Short mmCIF file of C-alpha atoms in Angstrom, two decimals:
data_model
loop_
_atom_site.label_atom_id
_atom_site.label_comp_id
_atom_site.label_asym_id
_atom_site.label_seq_id
_atom_site.Cartn_x
_atom_site.Cartn_y
_atom_site.Cartn_z
CA ALA A 602 0.39 -21.26 -11.83
CA PHE A 603 -1.04 -19.21 -14.42
CA ALA A 604 1.12 -20.69 -17.09
CA ILE A 605 -0.58 -24.08 -16.26
CA TRP A 606 -4.00 -22.53 -17.00
CA ILE A 607 -2.74 -21.15 -20.24
CA GLY A 608 -1.43 -24.57 -21.26
CA MET A 609 -4.68 -26.25 -20.32
CA GLY A 610 -6.70 -23.62 -22.31
CA ALA A 611 -4.50 -23.98 -25.31
CA ALA A 612 -4.88 -27.83 -25.10
CA GLY A 613 -8.73 -27.47 -24.67
CA CYS A 614 -8.98 -25.19 -27.82
CA CYS A 615 -6.95 -27.53 -30.04
CA ASP A 616 -9.21 -30.65 -28.67
CA MET A 617 -12.24 -28.74 -29.54
CA LEU A 618 -11.14 -28.13 -33.07
CA ARG A 619 -10.01 -31.57 -33.40
CA ARG A 620 -13.53 -32.81 -32.25
CA LYS A 621 -14.98 -30.62 -34.98
CA GLN A 622 -12.63 -32.30 -37.43
CA ALA A 623 -11.04 -29.10 -38.33
CA LYS A 624 -8.20 -29.14 -40.74
CA ILE A 625 -4.68 -28.92 -39.90
CA LEU A 626 -4.20 -25.27 -40.94
CA PRO A 627 -6.85 -23.86 -38.37
CA VAL A 628 -5.47 -25.99 -35.56
CA GLY A 629 -1.80 -24.82 -36.35
CA LEU A 630 -2.93 -21.00 -36.42
CA LEU A 631 -4.72 -21.61 -33.15
CA MET A 632 -1.56 -23.22 -31.52
CA LEU A 633 0.55 -20.27 -32.99
CA LEU A 634 -1.78 -17.68 -31.47
CA CYS A 635 -1.69 -19.44 -28.08
CA LEU A 636 2.17 -19.35 -28.29
CA PHE A 637 2.17 -15.58 -28.41
CA VAL A 638 0.38 -15.49 -24.85
CA PRO A 639 3.58 -16.51 -22.92
CA ILE A 640 5.67 -14.46 -25.42
CA GLN A 641 3.61 -11.34 -24.61
CA MET A 642 3.65 -11.97 -20.87
CA ALA A 643 7.41 -12.43 -21.01
CA SER A 644 8.02 -9.32 -23.00
CA GLN A 645 6.07 -7.27 -20.70
CA THR A 646 7.17 -8.49 -17.38
CA TRP A 647 10.79 -9.97 -17.93
CA ASP A 648 12.37 -6.94 -16.39
CA ASP A 649 10.37 -7.43 -13.21
CA HIS A 650 11.57 -10.89 -12.69
CA ASP A 651 15.16 -10.49 -14.06
CA ARG A 652 17.71 -11.28 -11.17
CA SER A 653 20.77 -10.98 -13.51
CA ASN A 654 23.76 -9.35 -11.77
CA ARG A 655 21.86 -9.28 -8.32
CA TYR A 656 23.60 -11.05 -5.39
CA THR A 657 21.90 -9.10 -2.59
CA CYS A 658 20.43 -12.19 -0.85
CA ARG A 659 23.82 -13.89 -0.76
CA ASP A 660 25.87 -10.91 0.17
CA PHE A 661 23.40 -9.48 2.87
CA GLY A 662 23.11 -12.92 4.37
CA ALA A 663 26.99 -12.94 4.76
CA ASN A 664 26.88 -9.37 6.13
CA TYR A 665 24.87 -10.67 9.26
CA LEU A 666 27.62 -13.26 9.80
CA MET A 667 30.49 -10.97 9.11
CA THR A 668 29.12 -8.50 11.74
CA LEU A 669 30.21 -11.03 14.45
CA PRO A 670 33.75 -11.38 15.75
CA ASP A 671 36.14 -13.83 14.28
CA LYS A 672 36.96 -15.49 17.46
CA GLY A 673 34.95 -17.10 20.23
CA ASN A 674 32.30 -19.10 18.15
CA PRO A 675 29.78 -16.35 18.26
CA ILE A 676 25.88 -16.90 18.44
CA ILE A 677 23.25 -14.96 16.55
CA PHE A 678 19.58 -14.85 17.25
CA CYS A 679 17.45 -14.33 14.28
CA ASN A 680 13.68 -14.62 13.72
CA GLY A 681 12.35 -14.65 10.26
CA ASP A 682 12.91 -15.90 6.82
CA ASN A 683 15.13 -13.10 5.39
CA ASP A 684 17.44 -13.07 8.33
CA THR A 685 17.88 -16.85 8.53
CA PHE A 686 17.68 -18.68 5.17
CA PRO A 687 20.40 -16.32 3.57
CA LEU A 688 22.61 -17.22 6.54
CA TRP A 689 22.12 -20.84 6.33
CA TYR A 690 22.82 -20.62 2.50
CA ASN A 691 26.12 -18.93 3.14
CA GLN A 692 27.36 -21.33 5.75
CA ASP A 693 26.05 -24.61 3.96
CA THR A 694 26.97 -23.57 0.38
CA GLU A 695 29.45 -20.77 0.38
CA GLU A 696 31.28 -22.06 3.55
CA VAL A 697 31.05 -18.63 5.07
CA ARG A 698 31.69 -18.27 8.91
CA ARG A 699 31.17 -22.04 9.90
CA ASP A 700 32.29 -21.07 13.27
CA VAL A 701 28.95 -19.11 14.06
CA ARG A 702 25.91 -20.60 15.36
CA ILE A 703 22.58 -19.39 14.03
CA CYS A 704 19.58 -19.73 16.35
CA ASN A 705 16.24 -19.00 14.79
CA LEU A 706 13.83 -17.99 17.61
CA SER A 707 10.74 -18.96 15.65
CA TYR A 708 11.95 -22.60 15.70
CA ALA A 709 13.36 -22.38 19.13
CA GLN A 710 9.85 -23.27 20.70
CA THR A 711 10.14 -26.71 19.20
CA ASP A 712 11.92 -29.61 21.06
CA TRP A 713 13.58 -30.99 17.85
CA TYR A 714 15.28 -27.56 17.02
CA ILE A 715 16.53 -27.14 20.66
CA TYR A 716 18.11 -30.62 20.44
CA GLN A 717 19.78 -29.68 17.14
CA GLN A 718 21.10 -26.49 18.65
CA GLN A 719 22.74 -28.49 21.43
CA CYS A 720 24.80 -30.47 18.79
CA PRO A 721 27.99 -29.20 17.40
CA LEU A 722 27.63 -27.99 13.52
CA TYR A 723 30.52 -27.37 11.15
CA ASP A 724 33.44 -25.64 13.22
CA ALA A 725 31.13 -24.23 16.01
CA PRO A 726 30.19 -26.14 19.38
CA GLY A 727 26.57 -26.60 20.29
CA LEU A 728 24.68 -23.82 22.14
CA PRO A 729 25.28 -23.86 25.97
CA ILE A 730 21.99 -25.20 26.85
CA SER A 731 22.15 -27.65 29.94
CA TRP A 732 18.47 -28.80 29.73
CA ASP A 733 17.58 -32.37 29.47
CA GLN A 734 15.27 -33.41 26.60
CA ASN A 735 12.40 -34.15 28.93
CA GLN A 736 12.65 -30.47 30.20
CA TYR A 737 11.91 -29.05 26.81
CA GLN A 738 9.91 -31.72 24.91
CA GLU A 739 6.69 -30.62 23.39
CA GLY A 740 4.02 -29.66 25.88
CA LYS A 741 6.29 -29.02 28.68
CA ASN A 742 7.40 -25.69 29.99
CA GLU A 743 5.75 -23.90 26.93
CA TYR A 744 5.15 -21.05 29.27
CA VAL A 745 5.93 -20.19 32.91
CA ALA A 746 3.87 -17.58 35.00
CA VAL A 747 5.67 -14.63 36.55
CA ARG A 748 4.65 -14.40 40.26
CA PRO A 749 6.40 -11.48 41.91
CA GLU A 750 4.23 -11.69 44.86
CA LEU A 751 6.15 -14.65 46.03
CA LYS A 752 9.27 -12.57 46.79
CA LYS A 753 7.89 -11.60 50.22
CA GLN A 754 7.66 -15.17 51.13
CA ILE A 755 11.00 -16.18 49.86
CA GLU A 756 12.72 -13.04 51.68
CA ALA A 757 10.88 -14.04 54.91
CA LEU A 758 12.45 -17.52 54.55
CA TYR A 759 15.97 -16.20 53.98
CA GLN A 760 15.83 -14.04 57.12
CA LYS A 761 14.30 -16.52 59.53
CA HIS A 762 16.01 -19.74 58.09
CA PRO A 763 19.07 -18.71 55.83
CA GLU A 764 20.70 -22.02 55.67
CA GLU A 765 17.47 -23.98 54.84
CA ALA A 766 16.75 -21.17 52.20
CA ARG A 767 20.10 -21.49 50.64
CA ASP A 768 19.82 -25.20 50.49
CA SER A 769 16.40 -24.88 48.93
CA PHE A 770 16.84 -22.01 46.37
CA GLY A 771 20.62 -21.20 46.27
CA ASN A 772 22.50 -18.34 47.41
CA ASP A 773 20.54 -15.78 45.28
CA PRO A 774 16.94 -17.24 44.62
CA TYR A 775 16.55 -14.70 41.79
CA GLU A 776 19.62 -15.77 39.83
CA ILE A 777 18.43 -17.31 36.57
CA LYS A 778 20.37 -20.51 37.07
CA ASN A 779 18.64 -21.15 40.45
CA ILE A 780 15.31 -19.96 39.06
CA LEU A 781 15.62 -22.70 36.29
CA LYS A 782 16.87 -25.32 38.76
CA TYR A 783 14.69 -24.78 41.76
CA TRP A 784 11.60 -23.55 40.27
CA VAL A 785 11.03 -23.92 36.57
CA PHE A 786 12.43 -27.37 36.48
CA ALA A 787 11.36 -28.44 39.98
CA GLU A 788 9.69 -31.77 40.46
CA LYS A 789 6.62 -30.21 42.11
CA GLN A 790 4.37 -28.65 39.75
CA GLU A 791 3.47 -25.86 42.14
CA PHE A 792 7.00 -24.66 41.94
CA HIS A 793 6.78 -24.18 38.10
CA VAL A 794 6.67 -20.36 38.37
CA ILE A 795 9.04 -17.35 38.14
CA PRO A 796 8.95 -16.01 41.60
CA THR A 797 10.23 -12.50 40.93
CA ASP A 798 10.03 -9.67 38.56
CA THR A 799 13.71 -9.14 38.44
CA ILE A 800 16.19 -11.85 37.18
CA ASN A 801 19.80 -11.60 38.11
CA ILE A 802 22.70 -12.71 36.07
CA TYR A 803 26.14 -12.63 37.71
CA ILE A 804 29.18 -10.99 35.81
CA ASP A 805 32.44 -12.54 35.30
CA LYS A 806 34.35 -9.23 35.04
CA ASP A 807 37.58 -10.78 33.77
CA ALA A 808 35.64 -12.31 30.92
CA VAL A 809 33.98 -9.04 29.93
CA LEU A 810 37.41 -7.38 29.88
CA ARG A 811 38.66 -10.15 27.53
CA SER A 812 35.65 -10.14 25.48
CA GLY A 813 36.37 -6.98 23.31
CA MET A 814 32.86 -5.54 23.81
CA MET A 815 32.52 -1.76 23.95
CA LEU A 816 32.75 -0.37 27.60
CA PRO A 817 30.75 2.55 28.71
CA GLU A 818 32.58 5.83 27.88
CA ALA A 819 32.63 6.90 31.54
CA ILE A 820 35.00 3.89 32.41
CA ARG A 821 37.22 3.47 29.23
CA HIS A 822 40.02 5.56 30.61
CA LEU A 823 40.40 3.34 33.76
CA LYS A 824 43.01 0.75 34.13
CA GLY A 825 43.58 -2.51 36.19
CA GLU A 826 41.68 -3.15 39.33
CA GLU A 827 39.96 0.38 39.04
CA LEU A 828 38.42 -0.64 35.81
CA ARG A 829 37.49 -4.12 37.09
CA ASP A 830 35.92 -2.58 40.11
CA ALA A 831 33.72 -0.18 37.91
CA ILE A 832 32.13 -3.19 36.07
CA PRO A 833 28.87 -4.10 37.88
CA ASP A 834 28.58 -7.37 39.81
CA LYS A 835 25.35 -8.59 38.25
CA LEU A 836 23.08 -7.70 35.59
CA SER A 837 19.21 -7.44 36.55
CA ILE A 838 16.64 -8.03 33.88
CA SER A 839 13.32 -6.38 34.79
CA LEU A 840 10.27 -8.52 34.06
CA LYS A 841 7.78 -5.77 35.45
CA ASN A 842 4.40 -5.97 33.57
CA ILE A 843 5.25 -9.38 32.14
CA ARG A 844 2.83 -12.12 33.15
CA LEU A 845 4.75 -15.05 31.77
CA LEU A 846 7.89 -16.23 30.04
CA THR A 847 7.77 -18.54 27.06
CA LYS A 848 10.03 -21.51 26.34
CA VAL A 849 11.94 -19.22 24.02
CA ASP A 850 12.44 -16.44 26.53
CA LEU A 851 13.75 -19.11 28.92
CA LEU A 852 16.00 -20.55 26.43
CA MET A 853 17.56 -17.12 25.74
CA LEU A 854 18.12 -16.45 29.38
CA GLU A 855 19.83 -19.94 29.63
CA ILE A 856 22.11 -19.22 26.93
CA LEU A 857 22.96 -15.53 28.11
CA ALA A 858 23.76 -16.95 31.47
CA ASN A 859 25.98 -19.98 30.24
CA CYS A 860 27.82 -17.89 27.61
CA ASN A 861 29.38 -16.08 30.60
CA TRP A 862 30.32 -13.17 28.46
CA GLU A 863 32.96 -15.30 26.78
CA ARG A 864 31.11 -16.55 23.91
CA PRO A 865 29.85 -13.54 22.01
CA LEU A 866 25.95 -13.30 21.78
CA TYR A 867 24.07 -11.26 19.29
CA MET A 868 20.56 -10.31 18.12
CA ALA A 869 19.76 -9.57 14.60
CA ILE A 870 18.50 -6.14 14.04
CA SER A 871 15.57 -7.59 12.31
CA VAL A 872 14.22 -9.41 15.51
CA GLY A 873 11.07 -7.67 16.80
CA ASN A 874 10.94 -6.10 20.24
CA SER A 875 8.79 -9.00 21.61
CA SER A 876 11.74 -11.36 21.48
CA LYS A 877 14.09 -9.23 23.34
CA LEU A 878 12.47 -9.27 26.93
CA LYS A 879 13.53 -5.98 28.34
CA PHE A 880 17.20 -6.07 27.28
CA ASP A 881 17.26 -3.14 24.75
CA ASP A 882 19.31 -0.79 26.96
CA TYR A 883 22.04 -3.47 27.15
CA PHE A 884 22.48 -3.95 23.49
CA VAL A 885 25.37 -2.11 21.63
CA GLN A 886 25.03 -2.13 17.75
CA GLU A 887 27.90 -3.21 15.64
CA GLY A 888 26.28 -3.48 12.31
CA LEU A 889 23.29 -5.79 11.37
CA ALA A 890 23.30 -7.19 14.77
CA PHE A 891 23.25 -6.00 18.48
CA ARG A 892 25.65 -7.46 20.84
CA PHE A 893 24.39 -8.55 24.39
CA THR A 894 26.42 -6.79 27.02
CA PRO A 895 26.21 -6.45 30.85
CA PHE A 896 26.06 -2.59 30.74
CA ASN A 897 22.95 -0.57 30.77
CA TYR A 898 24.27 2.13 28.28
CA LYS A 899 21.24 4.46 28.77
CA GLU A 900 22.14 4.72 32.51
CA TRP A 901 25.83 5.00 31.80
CA GLY A 902 24.91 7.95 29.61
CA ASP A 903 26.31 6.27 26.12
CA VAL A 904 22.63 6.62 24.59
CA GLU A 905 21.22 9.92 23.82
CA GLU A 906 17.46 10.45 24.13
CA GLY A 907 15.71 9.14 21.03
CA ASN A 908 18.65 7.25 19.66
CA GLY A 909 17.46 3.85 20.90
CA TYR A 910 20.86 1.93 21.16
CA ALA A 911 24.47 2.41 21.90
CA ILE A 912 26.72 2.34 19.03
CA ASP A 913 30.27 0.85 18.56
CA THR A 914 31.42 3.28 16.17
CA GLU A 915 34.72 1.56 15.49
CA LYS A 916 33.25 -1.93 14.90
CA LEU A 917 30.44 -0.35 12.79
CA TYR A 918 32.88 1.42 10.57
CA GLU A 919 35.16 -1.72 10.04
CA ASN A 920 32.02 -3.90 9.15
CA VAL A 921 30.34 -1.16 6.82
CA MET A 922 33.52 -0.01 5.09
CA ASN A 923 35.59 -3.28 4.84
CA ARG A 924 33.74 -6.33 5.77
CA TYR A 925 30.40 -6.01 4.05
CA LYS A 926 29.40 -6.73 0.56
CA TYR A 927 26.59 -5.02 -1.27
CA GLY A 928 25.25 -7.43 -3.85
CA GLY A 929 26.14 -5.58 -7.05
CA LEU A 930 23.80 -2.70 -6.23
CA ASP A 931 26.04 -0.50 -8.14
CA THR A 932 25.07 -2.32 -11.35
CA PRO A 933 22.81 0.25 -13.46
CA GLY A 934 19.25 -1.03 -14.32
CA LEU A 935 19.17 -3.64 -11.44
CA TYR A 936 15.61 -4.94 -10.59
CA LEU A 937 14.97 -4.60 -6.92
CA ASP A 938 11.50 -5.92 -5.48
CA GLU A 939 9.95 -4.51 -2.43
CA THR A 940 11.50 -7.05 -0.08
CA THR A 941 14.94 -6.48 -1.37
CA LEU A 942 14.45 -2.62 -1.16
CA ARG A 943 13.67 -2.91 2.50
CA ILE A 944 16.99 -4.73 3.14
CA CYS A 945 18.73 -2.24 1.15
CA TYR A 946 17.27 0.59 3.15
CA SER A 947 18.61 -1.08 6.32
CA HIS A 948 22.16 -1.03 4.91
CA ARG A 949 21.78 2.66 3.78
CA ARG A 950 20.59 3.40 7.32
CA LEU A 951 23.81 1.83 8.70
CA PHE A 952 25.76 4.24 6.68
CA ALA A 953 23.66 7.26 8.07
CA GLN A 954 24.03 6.10 11.69
CA LEU A 955 27.71 5.65 11.34
CA ALA A 956 28.21 9.17 9.55
CA LYS A 957 26.10 10.83 12.22
CA GLU A 958 28.16 9.17 15.01
CA LEU A 959 31.46 10.21 13.31
CA VAL A 960 30.22 13.77 12.94
CA LYS A 961 29.50 13.95 16.78
CA GLN A 962 32.91 12.91 17.35
CA GLY A 963 34.24 15.49 15.20
CA ASP A 964 35.84 12.96 12.60
CA ASP A 965 34.63 14.75 9.48
CA ILE A 966 37.26 12.88 7.29
CA ARG A 967 35.98 9.55 8.03
CA ALA A 968 32.36 10.64 7.95
CA ARG A 969 33.03 12.06 4.39
CA LYS A 970 34.40 8.63 3.43
CA VAL A 971 31.29 6.89 4.69
CA LEU A 972 28.99 9.19 2.90
CA GLU A 973 30.98 8.84 -0.41
CA TYR A 974 31.00 5.03 -0.06
CA ALA A 975 27.27 5.00 0.58
CA GLY A 976 26.69 6.68 -2.60
CA GLN A 977 28.76 4.10 -4.45
CA ALA A 978 27.79 0.90 -2.80
CA ILE A 979 23.90 1.79 -2.47
CA PRO A 980 23.46 4.34 -5.48
CA ALA A 981 20.30 6.40 -5.88
CA TYR A 982 19.67 5.10 -9.39
CA ASN A 983 18.89 1.69 -7.94
CA VAL A 984 17.70 2.36 -4.34
CA PRO A 985 15.39 5.41 -4.15
CA GLU A 986 16.57 8.20 -1.71
CA VAL A 987 13.42 8.05 0.60
CA TYR A 988 13.02 8.91 4.21
CA GLU A 989 12.75 5.28 5.40
CA SER A 990 16.16 4.50 3.81
CA GLY A 991 18.01 6.97 6.01
CA SER A 992 18.53 9.48 3.08
CA TYR A 993 17.45 12.45 5.38
CA ASP A 994 20.05 11.46 7.89
CA ILE A 995 22.74 11.24 5.24
CA ALA A 996 21.72 14.67 3.83
CA THR A 997 22.05 16.02 7.42
CA ALA A 998 25.62 14.57 7.73
CA TYR A 999 26.58 16.09 4.45
CA ALA A 1000 25.33 19.46 5.68
CA SER A 1001 27.19 18.88 9.02
CA ILE A 1002 30.50 18.56 7.41
CA GLY A 1003 29.93 21.66 5.17
CA GLU A 1004 28.66 19.94 1.98
CA THR A 1005 25.38 20.28 0.12
#
């Protein structure tokens, strides 16, 4: 925009001299002087705008997709520009992971986007959304109130008239499919509420065992029926202190229930807490995305106080060390703007997390490999070693394996 004003100013000066019937020489000199303005600007700011040899946007977008398993047509929820557009570019232009469905939660509140997500795209089927178009069209079910005080009435009905209650609200009135069918999408407007502060999703144990997701450490040693019996029968999602659910929240719950633990479902690590309901304890981190699981890892003891999330060390190692690319960050003199640096910091933090987990497991050999590769892939001469980039944790990990 500033260049436009420069051009208009130069043209104005020339026109002023022409009106004064100036000779060709003064006009030529003025035009030459005006030409030096953009040349001066380019000479001073070229390095701040030079993207040569920098492929971070492309590679980091691909890394989100490569976090997901190669089978099962996985789904990833994202939210903003930087965790969505690079993923679309990779699928549309580079033909990377066209078996994956990308669902942007910012767009998921619109009817046209929900319809798009129901349709197949490239090598991936549509999202498992069973809603009719009139159930999600603009202005309908934008939000639904949470009314836990109705539980007493519902439970009293099941005690006094169990058959009538089951016919009206299903075997479990708090299962998400029944809540959507008999309440949220009911014909009567007064039923358009969530009548509980705890939503249930039943667990297909065989599907969980086939999925390849990380099991809690306490049951990994079990086999056969003993292992199957150790898996909980249902997942209960707390809505305590939540007064309403938005259309996006309902959509996420619908997809989670219908995936049935057979179609892998992920949340990009860049999505804010407000978009996760109260599901954090059920996430396992495998890289740039959290996987939805039916296990409360905090209750199972797989999450240490202050760590936040369970970590699948083996999958994180495979992704960080073998599947991810780092956009040419090892090229000396690369220009990195503030936004790009933030994403670089996210990648370095993955190295730090992985190294710390390996040190805890006593695997110093692989921890050293991770730390050395971190220094090569995301070198300090391009990405500053500051606290928010995970550099402190990397230094701590080095100290833990006896190096300084």
